Short mmCIF file of C-alpha atoms and ligand atoms in Angstrom, two decimals:
data_model
loop_
_atom_site.label_atom_id
_atom_site.label_comp_id
_atom_site.label_asym_id
_atom_site.label_seq_id
_atom_site.Cartn_x
_atom_site.Cartn_y
_atom_site.Cartn_z
CA LYS A 62 -18.93 -24.87 -5.01
CA GLN A 63 -17.84 -23.45 -9.03
CA ARG A 64 -15.56 -20.11 -8.21
CA LEU A 65 -15.17 -17.70 -10.96
CA ILE A 66 -11.57 -16.62 -11.88
CA ARG A 67 -11.11 -13.30 -12.72
CA GLY A 68 -8.22 -12.12 -14.29
CA PHE A 69 -6.48 -9.17 -15.45
CA LYS A 70 -8.09 -9.42 -18.72
CA ASP A 71 -9.22 -6.28 -19.81
CA TRP A 72 -6.94 -4.36 -17.50
CA GLN A 73 -5.40 -1.59 -18.46
CA ILE A 74 -1.87 -1.36 -17.58
CA GLU A 75 0.28 1.79 -17.21
CA THR A 76 3.77 1.95 -16.27
CA TYR A 77 5.65 5.37 -15.46
CA GLN A 78 9.25 6.04 -14.79
CA THR A 79 7.62 9.29 -12.16
CA ILE A 80 4.42 10.67 -11.41
CA ASP A 81 3.31 12.55 -8.89
CA SER A 82 1.12 9.30 -6.77
CA THR A 83 -0.11 6.44 -8.36
CA ASN A 84 -3.15 6.39 -6.66
CA ARG A 85 -4.00 9.70 -8.11
CA ARG A 86 -3.77 8.68 -11.39
CA ALA A 87 -5.70 5.34 -10.60
CA LYS A 88 -8.65 7.74 -9.40
CA GLU A 89 -7.96 9.66 -12.56
CA PHE A 90 -8.22 7.08 -14.55
CA ALA A 91 -11.58 5.85 -12.82
CA GLU A 92 -13.31 9.16 -13.88
CA GLN A 93 -12.27 8.88 -17.17
CA ASN A 94 -12.72 5.28 -17.93
CA PRO A 95 -15.90 4.67 -15.44
CA GLY A 96 -16.75 0.64 -15.08
CA GLN A 97 -13.21 -0.57 -15.99
CA SER A 98 -10.05 -1.94 -14.41
CA ALA A 99 -6.38 -0.72 -14.32
CA ILE A 100 -2.50 -1.16 -12.99
CA ILE A 101 -0.15 2.00 -12.56
CA ILE A 102 2.99 1.12 -11.89
CA ALA A 103 5.66 3.50 -11.25
CA ASP A 104 9.44 3.82 -9.99
CA GLU A 105 8.89 7.38 -8.19
CA GLN A 106 6.21 9.20 -6.86
CA THR A 107 6.70 13.36 -6.33
CA ALA A 108 4.00 12.96 -4.22
CA GLY A 109 3.16 9.28 -2.55
CA ARG A 110 1.11 10.04 -0.20
CA GLY A 111 0.30 8.23 2.89
CA ARG A 112 -3.48 8.20 4.91
CA LEU A 113 -4.99 10.73 6.67
CA GLY A 114 -2.70 13.48 4.06
CA ARG A 115 0.63 11.48 5.57
CA LYS A 116 3.96 11.78 2.85
CA PHE A 117 5.10 7.87 1.58
CA TYR A 118 8.67 8.75 0.65
CA SER A 119 9.09 7.48 -3.06
CA PRO A 120 12.45 8.12 -4.07
CA ASN A 121 13.68 6.92 -7.53
CA LYS A 122 14.18 3.29 -8.96
CA THR A 123 14.90 2.08 -5.28
CA GLY A 124 10.90 1.72 -4.68
CA LEU A 125 7.86 -0.26 -6.12
CA TYR A 126 4.37 1.97 -5.78
CA ILE A 127 1.35 -0.23 -8.05
CA SER A 128 -2.11 1.25 -7.86
CA ILE A 129 -4.94 -1.28 -8.97
CA CYS A 130 -7.75 0.86 -9.93
CA LEU A 131 -11.14 -1.73 -9.28
CA SER A 132 -14.43 -0.93 -11.02
CA PRO A 133 -17.60 -1.82 -8.86
CA LYS A 134 -18.00 -4.76 -11.41
CA ASP A 135 -15.09 -6.67 -9.40
CA LEU A 136 -16.48 -6.13 -6.06
CA SER A 137 -19.12 -7.43 -4.37
CA TYR A 138 -19.95 -5.42 -1.10
CA GLU A 139 -18.49 -7.90 1.67
CA SER A 140 -15.37 -7.70 -0.49
CA ILE A 141 -14.54 -3.70 0.42
CA SER A 142 -14.16 -3.77 3.53
CA LEU A 143 -11.73 -7.07 3.11
CA ILE A 144 -9.81 -5.24 0.36
CA THR A 145 -7.07 -3.40 2.42
CA ALA A 146 -6.56 -6.68 4.84
CA GLN A 147 -6.48 -9.39 1.67
CA THR A 148 -3.78 -6.98 0.19
CA ALA A 149 -1.83 -7.08 3.45
CA VAL A 150 -1.84 -10.78 3.22
CA SER A 151 -1.14 -10.86 0.04
CA THR A 152 1.50 -8.19 -0.22
CA SER A 153 3.34 -9.70 2.44
CA ARG A 154 3.51 -13.33 0.19
CA ALA A 155 4.57 -11.97 -2.55
CA ILE A 156 7.57 -10.66 -0.70
CA GLU A 157 8.70 -13.60 1.47
CA THR A 158 8.86 -15.36 -2.35
CA ILE A 159 11.94 -13.15 -3.03
CA SER A 160 13.00 -12.44 0.51
CA ASN A 161 13.94 -14.90 3.17
CA GLU A 162 12.74 -12.76 5.72
CA SER A 163 9.42 -13.08 7.09
CA VAL A 164 6.57 -10.19 7.03
CA LYS A 165 4.56 -9.08 9.57
CA ILE A 166 1.43 -6.38 9.03
CA LYS A 167 1.13 -3.61 11.85
CA TRP A 168 -2.84 -3.25 11.59
CA VAL A 169 -4.38 -2.56 9.45
CA ASN A 170 -2.34 -0.83 6.57
CA ASP A 171 1.24 -1.27 7.16
CA LEU A 172 3.54 -4.52 6.19
CA TYR A 173 7.09 -5.12 8.70
CA MET A 174 10.39 -6.78 8.15
CA ARG A 175 13.03 -6.82 11.03
CA ASP A 176 10.41 -4.45 12.90
CA LYS A 177 10.77 -1.64 10.51
CA LYS A 178 8.02 -0.27 8.09
CA VAL A 179 8.60 -1.95 4.39
CA CYS A 180 5.47 -1.10 2.41
CA GLY A 181 2.77 1.24 3.52
CA ILE A 182 -1.18 0.43 1.72
CA LEU A 183 -3.59 2.75 0.98
CA SER A 184 -7.23 2.21 -0.04
CA GLU A 185 -9.17 5.05 -1.02
CA ALA A 186 -12.70 4.61 -2.74
CA ILE A 187 -14.94 6.80 -4.62
CA THR A 188 -18.28 7.29 -3.77
CA ASP A 189 -21.00 8.54 -5.72
CA ILE A 190 -22.53 11.54 -3.19
CA GLU A 191 -25.87 11.05 -4.11
CA SER A 192 -25.95 7.31 -3.72
CA ASN A 193 -23.46 6.41 -1.34
CA GLN A 194 -22.24 3.67 -3.95
CA VAL A 195 -19.25 3.05 -4.48
CA GLN A 196 -17.74 3.94 -7.88
CA ALA A 197 -14.00 2.35 -7.82
CA LEU A 198 -11.99 1.25 -5.52
CA ILE A 199 -8.33 2.56 -5.18
CA ILE A 200 -5.11 0.01 -3.40
CA GLY A 201 -1.88 1.96 -3.42
CA ILE A 202 0.89 -0.60 -2.38
CA GLY A 203 4.43 1.26 -1.67
CA ILE A 204 7.49 -1.21 -1.09
CA ASN A 205 10.90 0.19 0.42
CA LEU A 206 13.32 -2.22 -2.16
CA SER A 207 16.45 -0.70 -1.44
CA VAL A 208 17.88 1.97 0.40
CA PRO A 209 18.13 5.24 -1.65
CA ASP A 210 20.99 6.47 -3.03
CA GLU A 211 21.00 9.40 -0.29
CA GLY A 212 19.80 7.10 2.24
CA PHE A 213 16.21 7.91 3.95
CA PRO A 214 15.66 10.70 4.69
CA GLU A 215 16.64 11.50 8.80
CA GLU A 216 12.85 11.30 10.17
CA LEU A 217 12.40 7.28 8.53
CA THR A 218 16.01 6.63 9.34
CA GLU A 219 14.67 4.50 12.18
CA ILE A 220 11.51 3.88 11.14
CA ALA A 221 12.21 2.36 7.57
CA THR A 222 13.78 -0.99 6.21
CA THR A 223 14.02 -2.26 2.39
CA VAL A 224 13.15 -5.74 1.06
CA PHE A 225 16.44 -6.21 -0.08
CA ALA A 226 20.01 -6.04 1.26
CA PRO A 227 22.09 -3.57 -0.90
CA ASN A 228 23.27 -4.41 -3.86
CA GLU A 229 20.24 -7.10 -3.86
CA MET A 230 18.56 -5.63 -6.65
CA ASN A 231 18.74 -5.05 -10.06
CA HIS A 232 16.46 -4.99 -12.47
CA CYS A 233 15.37 -9.07 -12.32
CA THR A 234 14.70 -8.87 -8.63
CA ARG A 235 12.51 -5.51 -8.95
CA ASN A 236 10.81 -7.26 -11.99
CA ASP A 237 10.28 -10.71 -10.37
CA LEU A 238 8.81 -8.37 -7.29
CA ALA A 239 5.97 -6.47 -9.67
CA VAL A 240 5.09 -9.86 -10.88
CA ALA A 241 5.17 -11.17 -7.29
CA VAL A 242 2.77 -8.91 -5.66
CA LEU A 243 0.27 -8.90 -8.31
CA ASN A 244 0.25 -12.73 -8.85
CA GLN A 245 -0.10 -13.32 -5.12
CA TRP A 246 -2.72 -9.79 -5.35
CA LEU A 247 -5.14 -11.93 -7.96
CA LEU A 248 -4.67 -15.03 -6.00
CA ALA A 249 -5.98 -14.05 -3.30
CA PHE A 250 -8.75 -11.35 -4.19
CA ASN A 251 -9.93 -14.19 -6.23
CA GLU A 252 -10.93 -15.72 -2.96
CA LEU A 253 -12.66 -12.60 -1.46
CA PRO A 254 -15.48 -12.87 -0.02
CA ASP A 255 -14.14 -15.43 1.31
CA THR A 256 -12.50 -14.58 5.05
CA GLY A 257 -9.85 -17.60 5.44
CA PHE A 258 -7.32 -15.51 5.16
CA ILE A 259 -8.21 -13.60 8.12
CA GLN A 260 -6.46 -16.65 9.76
CA GLU A 261 -2.91 -15.92 8.35
CA TYR A 262 -3.75 -11.82 8.72
CA ARG A 263 -3.68 -12.57 12.58
CA LYS A 264 -0.06 -14.70 12.59
CA ARG A 265 1.15 -11.99 10.04
CA SER A 266 -0.52 -9.68 13.11
CA ASN A 267 2.40 -7.77 15.49
CA ILE A 268 -0.10 -6.11 17.68
CA LEU A 269 -2.02 -8.71 18.42
CA ASN A 270 -2.27 -10.20 22.32
CA LYS A 271 0.12 -7.33 22.97
CA PRO A 272 -0.84 -3.53 24.64
CA VAL A 273 -0.92 -0.40 22.46
CA ARG A 274 -2.28 3.33 22.41
CA VAL A 275 -4.80 3.84 19.60
CA ILE A 276 -5.08 7.15 18.09
CA GLN A 277 -8.70 8.38 17.00
CA GLY A 278 -8.19 11.69 15.60
CA LYS A 279 -7.11 14.86 18.93
CA GLU A 280 -8.18 11.67 21.33
CA ALA A 281 -5.90 8.57 22.63
CA PHE A 282 -6.62 5.47 24.76
CA ASN A 283 -3.90 2.74 26.11
CA ALA A 284 -5.76 -0.28 25.00
CA PHE A 285 -5.14 -4.57 24.95
CA ALA A 286 -5.03 -5.61 21.01
CA TYR A 287 -7.50 -9.10 21.95
CA ASP A 288 -8.78 -10.39 18.49
CA ILE A 289 -8.76 -8.98 14.58
CA ASP A 290 -12.72 -9.94 13.50
CA ASN A 291 -13.65 -11.94 10.23
CA ARG A 292 -14.43 -8.78 8.70
CA GLY A 293 -11.12 -7.28 9.46
CA ARG A 294 -12.13 -4.80 12.12
CA LEU A 295 -9.59 -5.06 15.47
CA LEU A 296 -10.81 -5.67 18.40
CA VAL A 297 -9.11 -4.03 21.57
CA LYS A 298 -10.14 -3.67 26.00
CA ALA A 299 -9.10 -0.20 27.03
CA SER A 300 -8.13 0.24 29.94
CA THR A 301 -11.13 1.45 31.60
CA GLY A 302 -11.78 -2.51 30.21
CA ARG A 303 -14.91 -0.73 27.63
CA LEU A 304 -14.53 -2.83 24.34
CA HIS A 305 -13.72 -1.43 20.23
CA HIS A 306 -14.01 -2.81 17.38
CA LEU A 307 -11.73 -0.36 15.10
CA SER A 308 -12.27 -0.13 11.53
CA TYR A 309 -10.20 0.52 9.29
CA GLY A 310 -10.61 4.60 9.07
CA GLU A 311 -9.21 7.48 11.13
CA VAL A 312 -7.67 4.99 13.86
CA SER A 313 -3.84 4.65 14.15
CA ILE A 314 -2.11 2.09 16.09
CA ARG A 315 1.23 2.68 17.79
CA GLN A 316 2.67 -0.55 19.95
CA LEU A 317 3.83 0.30 23.39
P1 ATP B 231 -0.43 4.29 11.36
O1 ATP B 231 -0.93 5.78 11.78
O2 ATP B 231 -1.51 3.14 11.14
O3 ATP B 231 1.26 3.97 11.72
P2 ATP B 231 1.16 4.96 9.82
O4 ATP B 231 1.86 6.39 10.68
O5 ATP B 231 2.00 4.41 9.26
O6 ATP B 231 0.23 4.81 9.78
P3 ATP B 231 0.62 5.32 6.89
O7 ATP B 231 -0.19 7.10 6.36
O8 ATP B 231 0.46 4.39 7.00
O9 ATP B 231 1.17 6.45 8.31
O10 ATP B 231 1.90 6.02 6.08
C1 ATP B 231 2.39 7.13 6.14
C2 ATP B 231 4.16 7.30 7.27
O11 ATP B 231 4.70 6.00 6.75
C3 ATP B 231 4.77 8.28 7.38
O12 ATP B 231 3.77 9.80 8.12
C4 ATP B 231 6.01 8.00 7.44
O13 ATP B 231 5.97 8.26 8.93
C5 ATP B 231 6.50 6.60 7.31
N1 ATP B 231 6.83 6.84 5.86
C6 ATP B 231 6.74 7.37 4.73
N2 ATP B 231 7.21 7.10 3.53
C7 ATP B 231 7.74 5.87 4.45
C8 ATP B 231 8.66 4.80 3.32
N3 ATP B 231 8.98 5.56 2.54
N4 ATP B 231 8.54 3.85 4.16
C9 ATP B 231 8.44 3.62 5.73
N5 ATP B 231 7.85 4.50 5.92
C10 ATP B 231 7.07 5.85 5.53
#
């Protein structure tokens, strides 16, 4: 079957030394340029965000912050729900081309090395309230490259890690990683909505076949994570015996 090869032709690429949030700028770009695609890259975010209003610590020069802004013409309906998982897989591949250590995925949007978080992915859609149609999809990728000069803030020292060891990062290795992230992302994106990559997602998962705690808003329950389906949903069996299909959204998973 012939595939349409989509490249970054006609995409706008913006780079910033410092910005409040690359996802925020990508959203603004989408609103100002309907139908256009863009890549926003920054050295530092002063108001980097995670899911549910959480902060993503994004200090100057020791991280890589990229947001990809897609217009509906780039996307099929099936692709939209797969894009976070696709980005997790492609970014893991990219990091592994640069570092010799393996990258695991904590469903659904975090990448881990040495059992600590090295990268967070934040997908956000702009939807038209009346038609409920997606007008733009923003995928933010934040990667810790090396330990900040002042060290990680106390609350992150136990949970965060970096791609590079001290003194291993320079302009070249940083640029190599940025290029690898975008290349691997594009290659994987061009395969969508094929779900072949989900097999790799399962293999990379660090919660599959393990007991987990599922947190949904104010509710939480213990369960066993037994599969990830071809739509990227996490299938868990609660201790009550009930099966749940969890989608990216308001769900958080903790390892038990
Ligand atoms: P989940 O709820 O699925 O576990 P999460 O808690 O990792 O997701 P995210 O929204 O993906 O939440 O990321 C924000 C969280 O990540 C913060 O609450 C903080 O614990 C952690 N964090 C913030 N900055 C960094 C960073 N630079 N590196 C690693 N972890 C970070």
